[in-house]
């Protein structure tokens, strides 16, 4: 009787063990996949592969978040903000239209920098070139290599997202920028959807822009 009871209980004990362990294993797996997303972004830039970049980055969502930070700073009359941005987000402008224009033009600039090989530190034969409506805004932006030099382990964020800290070395000005990426699952794949410390990054870039002024 005891042997039959023991045999009967084994599957129940095993199932209970799975209930306790599997959630932890799933979380570890998700953390690894979230970090792998940033490694995929790194490889896409290094290989001048804009299609792989778009697979790993929701560019428009990242930029929508970024432009929101820019618009808020510009509307508050922040110091060192480039005049073009101040004008675009002034009370007299169509802010909604300005946001969409900046997202579209910045996305084109980023994709061109990747596809051309500029952000990989090399030149790609027959690479596309683009001169958008906001070309003057990007005139002083470094076109040097954008190298992801460090990717930290992912940590749990909110609403199922993961946060991954990473550093980018700009080969144009030799500056390193520490970013905190938000990685979320979109239709069964993990993608970078926001830079959580964008406000801090924007302030630094504005200061660097001001330092370049004669």
JSON list of N, CA and C in Angstrom, two decimals, residues 150-203:
[
{"chain": "A", "resi": 150, "resn": "UNK", "atom": "N", "xyz": [29.32, 47.64, -24.57]},
{"chain": "A", "resi": 150, "resn": "UNK", "atom": "CA", "xyz": [29.01, 46.89, -23.35]},
{"chain": "A", "resi": 150, "resn": "UNK", "atom": "C", "xyz": [27.50, 46.72, -23.24]},
{"chain": "A", "resi": 151, "resn": "UNK", "atom": "N", "xyz": [27.06, 45.51, -22.92]},
{"chain": "A", "resi": 151, "resn": "UNK", "atom": "CA", "xyz": [25.64, 45.22, -22.71]},
{"chain": "A", "resi": 151, "resn": "UNK", "atom": "C", "xyz": [25.50, 44.49, -21.38]},
{"chain": "A", "resi": 152, "resn": "UNK", "atom": "N", "xyz": [24.78, 45.08, -20.45]},
{"chain": "A", "resi": 152, "resn": "UNK", "atom": "CA", "xyz": [24.61, 44.48, -19.12]},
{"chain": "A", "resi": 152, "resn": "UNK", "atom": "C", "xyz": [23.50, 43.42, -19.14]},
{"chain": "A", "resi": 153, "resn": "UNK", "atom": "N", "xyz": [23.46, 42.57, -18.13]},
{"chain": "A", "resi": 153, "resn": "UNK", "atom": "CA", "xyz": [22.33, 41.64, -18.01]},
{"chain": "A", "resi": 153, "resn": "UNK", "atom": "C", "xyz": [21.02, 42.41, -17.87]},
{"chain": "A", "resi": 154, "resn": "UNK", "atom": "N", "xyz": [19.94, 41.83, -18.38]},
{"chain": "A", "resi": 154, "resn": "UNK", "atom": "CA", "xyz": [18.63, 42.48, -18.31]},
{"chain": "A", "resi": 154, "resn": "UNK", "atom": "C", "xyz": [18.07, 42.38, -16.90]},
{"chain": "A", "resi": 155, "resn": "UNK", "atom": "N", "xyz": [17.33, 43.43, -16.51]},
{"chain": "A", "resi": 155, "resn": "UNK", "atom": "CA", "xyz": [16.62, 43.41, -15.24]},
{"chain": "A", "resi": 155, "resn": "UNK", "atom": "C", "xyz": [15.13, 43.63, -15.50]},
{"chain": "A", "resi": 156, "resn": "UNK", "atom": "N", "xyz": [14.31, 43.13, -14.63]},
{"chain": "A", "resi": 156, "resn": "UNK", "atom": "CA", "xyz": [12.87, 43.19, -14.83]},
{"chain": "A", "resi": 156, "resn": "UNK", "atom": "C", "xyz": [12.36, 44.64, -14.77]},
{"chain": "A", "resi": 157, "resn": "UNK", "atom": "N", "xyz": [11.56, 45.02, -15.78]},
{"chain": "A", "resi": 157, "resn": "UNK", "atom": "CA", "xyz": [10.94, 46.33, -15.80]},
{"chain": "A", "resi": 157, "resn": "UNK", "atom": "C", "xyz": [9.46, 46.20, -15.48]},
{"chain": "A", "resi": 158, "resn": "UNK", "atom": "N", "xyz": [8.66, 47.15, -15.97]},
{"chain": "A", "resi": 158, "resn": "UNK", "atom": "CA", "xyz": [7.22, 47.13, -15.73]},
{"chain": "A", "resi": 158, "resn": "UNK", "atom": "C", "xyz": [6.46, 46.60, -16.93]},
{"chain": "A", "resi": 159, "resn": "UNK", "atom": "N", "xyz": [5.29, 46.05, -16.66]},
{"chain": "A", "resi": 159, "resn": "UNK", "atom": "CA", "xyz": [4.38, 45.59, -17.73]},
{"chain": "A", "resi": 159, "resn": "UNK", "atom": "C", "xyz": [5.03, 44.60, -18.68]},
{"chain": "A", "resi": 160, "resn": "UNK", "atom": "N", "xyz": [5.81, 43.68, -18.13]},
{"chain": "A", "resi": 160, "resn": "UNK", "atom": "CA", "xyz": [6.41, 42.63, -18.94]},
{"chain": "A", "resi": 160, "resn": "UNK", "atom": "C", "xyz": [7.65, 43.02, -19.71]},
{"chain": "A", "resi": 161, "resn": "UNK", "atom": "N", "xyz": [8.10, 44.27, -19.55]},
{"chain": "A", "resi": 161, "resn": "UNK", "atom": "CA", "xyz": [9.29, 44.73, -20.26]},
{"chain": "A", "resi": 161, "resn": "UNK", "atom": "C", "xyz": [10.55, 44.39, -19.45]},
{"chain": "A", "resi": 162, "resn": "UNK", "atom": "N", "xyz": [11.69, 44.46, -20.13]},
{"chain": "A", "resi": 162, "resn": "UNK", "atom": "CA", "xyz": [12.99, 44.28, -19.48]},
{"chain": "A", "resi": 162, "resn": "UNK", "atom": "C", "xyz": [13.83, 45.51, -19.76]},
{"chain": "A", "resi": 163, "resn": "UNK", "atom": "N", "xyz": [14.71, 45.84, -18.81]},
{"chain": "A", "resi": 163, "resn": "UNK", "atom": "CA", "xyz": [15.59, 46.99, -18.95]},
{"chain": "A", "resi": 163, "resn": "UNK", "atom": "C", "xyz": [17.02, 46.49, -19.11]},
{"chain": "A", "resi": 164, "resn": "UNK", "atom": "N", "xyz": [17.69, 47.00, -20.14]},
{"chain": "A", "resi": 164, "resn": "UNK", "atom": "CA", "xyz": [19.05, 46.56, -20.46]},
{"chain": "A", "resi": 164, "resn": "UNK", "atom": "C", "xyz": [19.94, 47.79, -20.58]},
{"chain": "A", "resi": 165, "resn": "UNK", "atom": "N", "xyz": [20.93, 47.90, -19.72]},
{"chain": "A", "resi": 165, "resn": "UNK", "atom": "CA", "xyz": [21.88, 49.01, -19.79]},
{"chain": "A", "resi": 165, "resn": "UNK", "atom": "C", "xyz": [22.96, 48.67, -20.82]},
{"chain": "A", "resi": 166, "resn": "UNK", "atom": "N", "xyz": [23.33, 49.65, -21.61]},
{"chain": "A", "resi": 166, "resn": "UNK", "atom": "CA", "xyz": [24.38, 49.44, -22.61]},
{"chain": "A", "resi": 166, "resn": "UNK", "atom": "C", "xyz": [25.11, 50.74, -22.88]},
{"chain": "A", "resi": 167, "resn": "UNK", "atom": "N", "xyz": [26.33, 50.63, -23.36]},
{"chain": "A", "resi": 167, "resn": "UNK", "atom": "CA", "xyz": [27.16, 51.80, -23.66]},
{"chain": "A", "resi": 167, "resn": "UNK", "atom": "C", "xyz": [27.43, 51.88, -25.16]},
{"chain": "A", "resi": 168, "resn": "UNK", "atom": "N", "xyz": [27.37, 53.09, -25.70]},
{"chain": "A", "resi": 168, "resn": "UNK", "atom": "CA", "xyz": [27.69, 53.33, -27.10]},
{"chain": "A", "resi": 168, "resn": "UNK", "atom": "C", "xyz": [28.91, 54.23, -27.17]},
{"chain": "A", "resi": 169, "resn": "UNK", "atom": "N", "xyz": [29.92, 53.79, -27.90]},
{"chain": "A", "resi": 169, "resn": "UNK", "atom": "CA", "xyz": [31.10, 54.60, -28.17]},
{"chain": "A", "resi": 169, "resn": "UNK", "atom": "C", "xyz": [30.94, 55.25, -29.53]},
{"chain": "A", "resi": 170, "resn": "UNK", "atom": "N", "xyz": [30.96, 56.58, -29.56]},
{"chain": "A", "resi": 170, "resn": "UNK", "atom": "CA", "xyz": [30.85, 57.32, -30.82]},
{"chain": "A", "resi": 170, "resn": "UNK", "atom": "C", "xyz": [32.25, 57.53, -31.37]},
{"chain": "A", "resi": 171, "resn": "UNK", "atom": "N", "xyz": [32.52, 56.89, -32.49]},
{"chain": "A", "resi": 171, "resn": "UNK", "atom": "CA", "xyz": [33.85, 57.01, -33.09]},
{"chain": "A", "resi": 171, "resn": "UNK", "atom": "C", "xyz": [34.15, 58.38, -33.63]},
{"chain": "A", "resi": 172, "resn": "UNK", "atom": "N", "xyz": [33.10, 59.21, -33.80]},
{"chain": "A", "resi": 172, "resn": "UNK", "atom": "CA", "xyz": [33.31, 60.55, -34.34]},
{"chain": "A", "resi": 172, "resn": "UNK", "atom": "C", "xyz": [33.88, 61.51, -33.31]},
{"chain": "A", "resi": 173, "resn": "UNK", "atom": "N", "xyz": [33.36, 61.45, -32.07]},
{"chain": "A", "resi": 173, "resn": "UNK", "atom": "CA", "xyz": [33.84, 62.37, -31.04]},
{"chain": "A", "resi": 173, "resn": "UNK", "atom": "C", "xyz": [34.52, 61.65, -29.87]},
{"chain": "A", "resi": 174, "resn": "UNK", "atom": "N", "xyz": [34.61, 60.32, -29.98]},
{"chain": "A", "resi": 174, "resn": "UNK", "atom": "CA", "xyz": [35.26, 59.50, -28.96]},
{"chain": "A", "resi": 174, "resn": "UNK", "atom": "C", "xyz": [34.59, 59.62, -27.58]},
{"chain": "A", "resi": 175, "resn": "UNK", "atom": "N", "xyz": [33.30, 59.91, -27.59]},
{"chain": "A", "resi": 175, "resn": "UNK", "atom": "CA", "xyz": [32.53, 59.98, -26.35]},
{"chain": "A", "resi": 175, "resn": "UNK", "atom": "C", "xyz": [31.75, 58.69, -26.16]},
{"chain": "A", "resi": 176, "resn": "UNK", "atom": "N", "xyz": [31.59, 58.28, -24.90]},
{"chain": "A", "resi": 176, "resn": "UNK", "atom": "CA", "xyz": [30.81, 57.09, -24.57]},
{"chain": "A", "resi": 176, "resn": "UNK", "atom": "C", "xyz": [29.51, 57.53, -23.90]},
{"chain": "A", "resi": 177, "resn": "UNK", "atom": "N", "xyz": [28.41, 56.97, -24.37]},
{"chain": "A", "resi": 177, "resn": "UNK", "atom": "CA", "xyz": [27.09, 57.32, -23.85]},
{"chain": "A", "resi": 177, "resn": "UNK", "atom": "C", "xyz": [26.47, 56.08, -23.20]},
{"chain": "A", "resi": 178, "resn": "UNK", "atom": "N", "xyz": [26.08, 56.22, -21.94]},
{"chain": "A", "resi": 178, "resn": "UNK", "atom": "CA", "xyz": [25.47, 55.11, -21.21]},
{"chain": "A", "resi": 178, "resn": "UNK", "atom": "C", "xyz": [23.96, 55.23, -21.32]},
{"chain": "A", "resi": 179, "resn": "UNK", "atom": "N", "xyz": [23.32, 54.21, -21.86]},
{"chain": "A", "resi": 179, "resn": "UNK", "atom": "CA", "xyz": [21.89, 54.22, -22.11]},
{"chain": "A", "resi": 179, "resn": "UNK", "atom": "C", "xyz": [21.20, 53.08, -21.36]},
{"chain": "A", "resi": 180, "resn": "UNK", "atom": "N", "xyz": [19.92, 53.28, -21.10]},
{"chain": "A", "resi": 180, "resn": "UNK", "atom": "CA", "xyz": [19.10, 52.23, -20.48]},
{"chain": "A", "resi": 180, "resn": "UNK", "atom": "C", "xyz": [17.96, 51.93, -21.44]},
{"chain": "A", "resi": 181, "resn": "UNK", "atom": "N", "xyz": [18.05, 50.80, -22.09]},
{"chain": "A", "resi": 181, "resn": "UNK", "atom": "CA", "xyz": [17.06, 50.44, -23.09]},
{"chain": "A", "resi": 181, "resn": "UNK", "atom": "C", "xyz": [15.88, 49.68, -22.50]},
{"chain": "A", "resi": 182, "resn": "UNK", "atom": "N", "xyz": [14.70, 49.97, -23.02]},
{"chain": "A", "resi": 182, "resn": "UNK", "atom": "CA", "xyz": [13.49, 49.22, -22.66]},
{"chain": "A", "resi": 182, "resn": "UNK", "atom": "C", "xyz": [13.23, 48.22, -23.78]},
{"chain": "A", "resi": 183, "resn": "UNK", "atom": "N", "xyz": [13.17, 46.95, -23.43]},
{"chain": "A", "resi": 183, "resn": "UNK", "atom": "CA", "xyz": [12.97, 45.88, -24.41]},
{"chain": "A", "resi": 183, "resn": "UNK", "atom": "C", "xyz": [11.65, 45.19, -24.11]},
{"chain": "A", "resi": 184, "resn": "UNK", "atom": "N", "xyz": [10.80, 45.10, -25.14]},
{"chain": "A", "resi": 184, "resn": "UNK", "atom": "CA", "xyz": [9.48, 44.50, -24.98]},
{"chain": "A", "resi": 184, "resn": "UNK", "atom": "C", "xyz": [9.24, 43.45, -26.06]},
{"chain": "A", "resi": 185, "resn": "UNK", "atom": "N", "xyz": [8.34, 42.54, -25.76]},
{"chain": "A", "resi": 185, "resn": "UNK", "atom": "CA", "xyz": [8.00, 41.50, -26.73]},
{"chain": "A", "resi": 185, "resn": "UNK", "atom": "C", "xyz": [6.89, 42.00, -27.62]},
{"chain": "A", "resi": 186, "resn": "UNK", "atom": "N", "xyz": [7.13, 41.98, -28.93]},
{"chain": "A", "resi": 186, "resn": "UNK", "atom": "CA", "xyz": [6.15, 42.40, -29.92]},
{"chain": "A", "resi": 186, "resn": "UNK", "atom": "C", "xyz": [5.94, 41.27, -30.92]},
{"chain": "A", "resi": 187, "resn": "UNK", "atom": "N", "xyz": [4.77, 40.69, -30.90]},
{"chain": "A", "resi": 187, "resn": "UNK", "atom": "CA", "xyz": [4.45, 39.61, -31.84]},
{"chain": "A", "resi": 187, "resn": "UNK", "atom": "C", "xyz": [5.52, 38.53, -31.86]},
{"chain": "A", "resi": 188, "resn": "UNK", "atom": "N", "xyz": [5.81, 38.01, -30.68]},
{"chain": "A", "resi": 188, "resn": "UNK", "atom": "CA", "xyz": [6.69, 36.86, -30.51]},
{"chain": "A", "resi": 188, "resn": "UNK", "atom": "C", "xyz": [8.17, 37.16, -30.73]},
{"chain": "A", "resi": 189, "resn": "UNK", "atom": "N", "xyz": [8.57, 38.45, -30.74]},
{"chain": "A", "resi": 189, "resn": "UNK", "atom": "CA", "xyz": [9.99, 38.75, -30.79]},
{"chain": "A", "resi": 189, "resn": "UNK", "atom": "C", "xyz": [10.28, 39.96, -29.91]},
{"chain": "A", "resi": 190, "resn": "UNK", "atom": "N", "xyz": [11.48, 40.02, -29.40]},
{"chain": "A", "resi": 190, "resn": "UNK", "atom": "CA", "xyz": [11.88, 41.09, -28.50]},
{"chain": "A", "resi": 190, "resn": "UNK", "atom": "C", "xyz": [12.48, 42.24, -29.30]},
{"chain": "A", "resi": 191, "resn": "UNK", "atom": "N", "xyz": [12.05, 43.47, -28.95]},
{"chain": "A", "resi": 191, "resn": "UNK", "atom": "CA", "xyz": [12.55, 44.65, -29.66]},
{"chain": "A", "resi": 191, "resn": "UNK", "atom": "C", "xyz": [12.82, 45.79, -28.68]},
{"chain": "A", "resi": 192, "resn": "UNK", "atom": "N", "xyz": [13.79, 46.59, -29.00]},
{"chain": "A", "resi": 192, "resn": "UNK", "atom": "CA", "xyz": [14.07, 47.80, -28.24]},
{"chain": "A", "resi": 192, "resn": "UNK", "atom": "C", "xyz": [12.98, 48.82, -28.56]},
{"chain": "A", "resi": 193, "resn": "UNK", "atom": "N", "xyz": [12.30, 49.34, -27.53]},
{"chain": "A", "resi": 193, "resn": "UNK", "atom": "CA", "xyz": [11.17, 50.24, -27.77]},
{"chain": "A", "resi": 193, "resn": "UNK", "atom": "C", "xyz": [11.34, 51.62, -27.15]},
{"chain": "A", "resi": 194, "resn": "UNK", "atom": "N", "xyz": [12.33, 51.82, -26.30]},
{"chain": "A", "resi": 194, "resn": "UNK", "atom": "CA", "xyz": [12.52, 53.13, -25.69]},
{"chain": "A", "resi": 194, "resn": "UNK", "atom": "C", "xyz": [13.90, 53.20, -25.03]},
{"chain": "A", "resi": 195, "resn": "UNK", "atom": "N", "xyz": [14.38, 54.43, -24.86]},
{"chain": "A", "resi": 195, "resn": "UNK", "atom": "CA", "xyz": [15.56, 54.69, -24.05]},
{"chain": "A", "resi": 195, "resn": "UNK", "atom": "C", "xyz": [15.07, 55.38, -22.79]},
{"chain": "A", "resi": 196, "resn": "UNK", "atom": "N", "xyz": [15.14, 54.67, -21.67]},
{"chain": "A", "resi": 196, "resn": "UNK", "atom": "CA", "xyz": [14.54, 55.15, -20.44]},
{"chain": "A", "resi": 196, "resn": "UNK", "atom": "C", "xyz": [15.19, 56.43, -19.91]},
{"chain": "A", "resi": 197, "resn": "UNK", "atom": "N", "xyz": [16.47, 56.62, -20.14]},
{"chain": "A", "resi": 197, "resn": "UNK", "atom": "CA", "xyz": [17.15, 57.83, -19.65]},
{"chain": "A", "resi": 197, "resn": "UNK", "atom": "C", "xyz": [17.34, 58.84, -20.77]},
{"chain": "A", "resi": 198, "resn": "UNK", "atom": "N", "xyz": [16.34, 58.94, -21.66]},
{"chain": "A", "resi": 198, "resn": "UNK", "atom": "CA", "xyz": [16.44, 59.84, -22.81]},
{"chain": "A", "resi": 198, "resn": "UNK", "atom": "C", "xyz": [16.56, 61.31, -22.38]},
{"chain": "A", "resi": 199, "resn": "UNK", "atom": "N", "xyz": [15.89, 61.70, -21.32]},
{"chain": "A", "resi": 199, "resn": "UNK", "atom": "CA", "xyz": [15.97, 63.10, -20.88]},
{"chain": "A", "resi": 199, "resn": "UNK", "atom": "C", "xyz": [17.40, 63.47, -20.50]},
{"chain": "A", "resi": 200, "resn": "UNK", "atom": "N", "xyz": [18.08, 62.56, -19.80]},
{"chain": "A", "resi": 200, "resn": "UNK", "atom": "CA", "xyz": [19.47, 62.78, -19.41]},
{"chain": "A", "resi": 200, "resn": "UNK", "atom": "C", "xyz": [20.37, 62.84, -20.65]},
{"chain": "A", "resi": 201, "resn": "UNK", "atom": "N", "xyz": [20.14, 61.93, -21.59]},
{"chain": "A", "resi": 201, "resn": "UNK", "atom": "CA", "xyz": [20.92, 61.91, -22.82]},
{"chain": "A", "resi": 201, "resn": "UNK", "atom": "C", "xyz": [20.72, 63.19, -23.61]},
{"chain": "A", "resi": 202, "resn": "UNK", "atom": "N", "xyz": [19.47, 63.65, -23.71]},
{"chain": "A", "resi": 202, "resn": "UNK", "atom": "CA", "xyz": [19.17, 64.85, -24.48]},
{"chain": "A", "resi": 202, "resn": "UNK", "atom": "C", "xyz": [19.86, 66.08, -23.89]},
{"chain": "A", "resi": 203, "resn": "UNK", "atom": "N", "xyz": [19.86, 66.19, -22.56]},
{"chain": "A", "resi": 203, "resn": "UNK", "atom": "CA", "xyz": [20.55, 67.31, -21.91]},
{"chain": "A", "resi": 203, "resn": "UNK", "atom": "C", "xyz": [22.04, 67.30, -22.23]}
]
